[in-house]
Amino acid sequence: MNKKLQFSGLWAVILGGSSGFGFAAAEKLAGHGMNVAVLYRETSAAEKLLRKKFVKIAGSNQVTILPYNINALDLAGRETFIKEFAALATKHSVKLLLHSIARGNLKPLTLKDKNVSPPDGGEGLDRVILSVEDIQLTSYAMSTSLLDWTRVLLKSDLFHHDGRIIGITSEGAHKYWEGYAAVSIAKASLESLAKYMAVEFSGYGLKTNIIQAGLTETTSLKMIPGSEKLIEMGIKRNPFGRITKPEDVAGVIYLLCTDEAKWINGALIHADGGEHCL
């Protein structure tokens, strides 16, 4: 089969595709003939540059890339997307739903120094330490919103009969990273959710898997306190002496979309060059 036409007529819906894993996946899949609908939140200036990149990728591969600068976590945003997208895509043509949203709160659970007075006499405490609301918002953004998106695509008869659902997790779901509590909780939740989705959505032909990406120098990683140290340690730990690149993960996303991967369901796949082994 001509790999340029491998996914001809099919679509990927990528949640969080303006950079990092989502953008790399869009570029990789487009290179194999898959059309892509990309959802993201960017400023007008950043979006202008992003759209130019998408036009170039689409033209080079003779595919369609639809950019949507909307809130993928909002009911109105989902409804707007589905209405517009369903008018353009044929039924049962969504081969992949990729969840790559990186939106969460990076705060500690408590003040480092118990002798330091909280800001504003305690009233501003939630601005500097993690609240239950922070955890809830982060968990929806980076985990359970996947369920809403799966359901809405199914309800609209857009999923392919051999569709794939992929989420992205990290090692931080299983170990301590400073300021990462809310995201860690969300990622652990995503891994658990995917197991149940793998079983309960199998009747629709959907395969649900999670990729644990190795440490990758993305915009999101740079926001984590001590990220420079994490990168330094990641390079030392990795058997190949470097950290993961977005295109490494995009390659695994592509592989999971192939016919040969149709029996992979409910798996957590490490895409880290063996970093997790050490």
JSON list of C-alpha atoms in Angstrom, two decimals, residues 1-3 6-7 10 32 95 160 162-164 207 209 251-265 269:
[
{"chain": "A", "resi": 1, "resn": "MET", "atom": "CA", "xyz": [0.00, 0.00, 0.00]},
{"chain": "A", "resi": 2, "resn": "ASN", "atom": "CA", "xyz": [1.14, 3.52, -0.81]},
{"chain": "A", "resi": 3, "resn": "LYS", "atom": "CA", "xyz": [1.69, 4.94, 2.66]},
{"chain": "A", "resi": 6, "resn": "GLN", "atom": "CA", "xyz": [-2.79, 4.79, 3.76]},
{"chain": "A", "resi": 7, "resn": "PHE", "atom": "CA", "xyz": [-5.44, 6.81, 5.59]},
{"chain": "A", "resi": 10, "resn": "LEU", "atom": "CA", "xyz": [-10.11, 9.29, 7.13]},
{"chain": "A", "resi": 32, "resn": "HIS", "atom": "CA", "xyz": [0.25, 9.29, 5.60]},
{"chain": "A", "resi": 95, "resn": "LYS", "atom": "CA", "xyz": [-10.15, 7.04, 12.65]},
{"chain": "A", "resi": 160, "resn": "HIS", "atom": "CA", "xyz": [-14.86, 4.79, 12.07]},
{"chain": "A", "resi": 162, "resn": "ASP", "atom": "CA", "xyz": [-12.23, 0.49, 13.57]},
{"chain": "A", "resi": 163, "resn": "GLY", "atom": "CA", "xyz": [-11.54, 3.72, 15.41]},
{"chain": "A", "resi": 164, "resn": "ARG", "atom": "CA", "xyz": [-8.72, 4.52, 17.83]},
{"chain": "A", "resi": 207, "resn": "LYS", "atom": "CA", "xyz": [-9.63, 0.66, 20.70]},
{"chain": "A", "resi": 209, "resn": "ASN", "atom": "CA", "xyz": [-4.86, 3.08, 24.57]},
{"chain": "A", "resi": 251, "resn": "GLY", "atom": "CA", "xyz": [5.43, 7.75, 15.43]},
{"chain": "A", "resi": 252, "resn": "VAL", "atom": "CA", "xyz": [3.78, 5.55, 18.05]},
{"chain": "A", "resi": 253, "resn": "ILE", "atom": "CA", "xyz": [0.45, 7.33, 17.55]},
{"chain": "A", "resi": 254, "resn": "TYR", "atom": "CA", "xyz": [0.73, 6.58, 13.84]},
{"chain": "A", "resi": 255, "resn": "LEU", "atom": "CA", "xyz": [1.54, 2.92, 14.51]},
{"chain": "A", "resi": 256, "resn": "LEU", "atom": "CA", "xyz": [-1.51, 2.54, 16.74]},
{"chain": "A", "resi": 257, "resn": "CYS", "atom": "CA", "xyz": [-3.68, 3.77, 13.86]},
{"chain": "A", "resi": 258, "resn": "THR", "atom": "CA", "xyz": [-2.49, 1.09, 11.45]},
{"chain": "A", "resi": 259, "resn": "ASP", "atom": "CA", "xyz": [-4.44, -2.06, 10.65]},
{"chain": "A", "resi": 260, "resn": "GLU", "atom": "CA", "xyz": [-1.67, -4.12, 12.21]},
{"chain": "A", "resi": 261, "resn": "ALA", "atom": "CA", "xyz": [-2.39, -2.49, 15.60]},
{"chain": "A", "resi": 262, "resn": "LYS", "atom": "CA", "xyz": [-6.10, -3.28, 15.62]},
{"chain": "A", "resi": 263, "resn": "TRP", "atom": "CA", "xyz": [-5.71, -5.88, 18.40]},
{"chain": "A", "resi": 264, "resn": "ILE", "atom": "CA", "xyz": [-4.04, -3.47, 20.82]},
{"chain": "A", "resi": 265, "resn": "ASN", "atom": "CA", "xyz": [-6.65, -2.29, 23.29]},
{"chain": "A", "resi": 269, "resn": "ILE", "atom": "CA", "xyz": [2.60, 1.91, 25.91]}
]
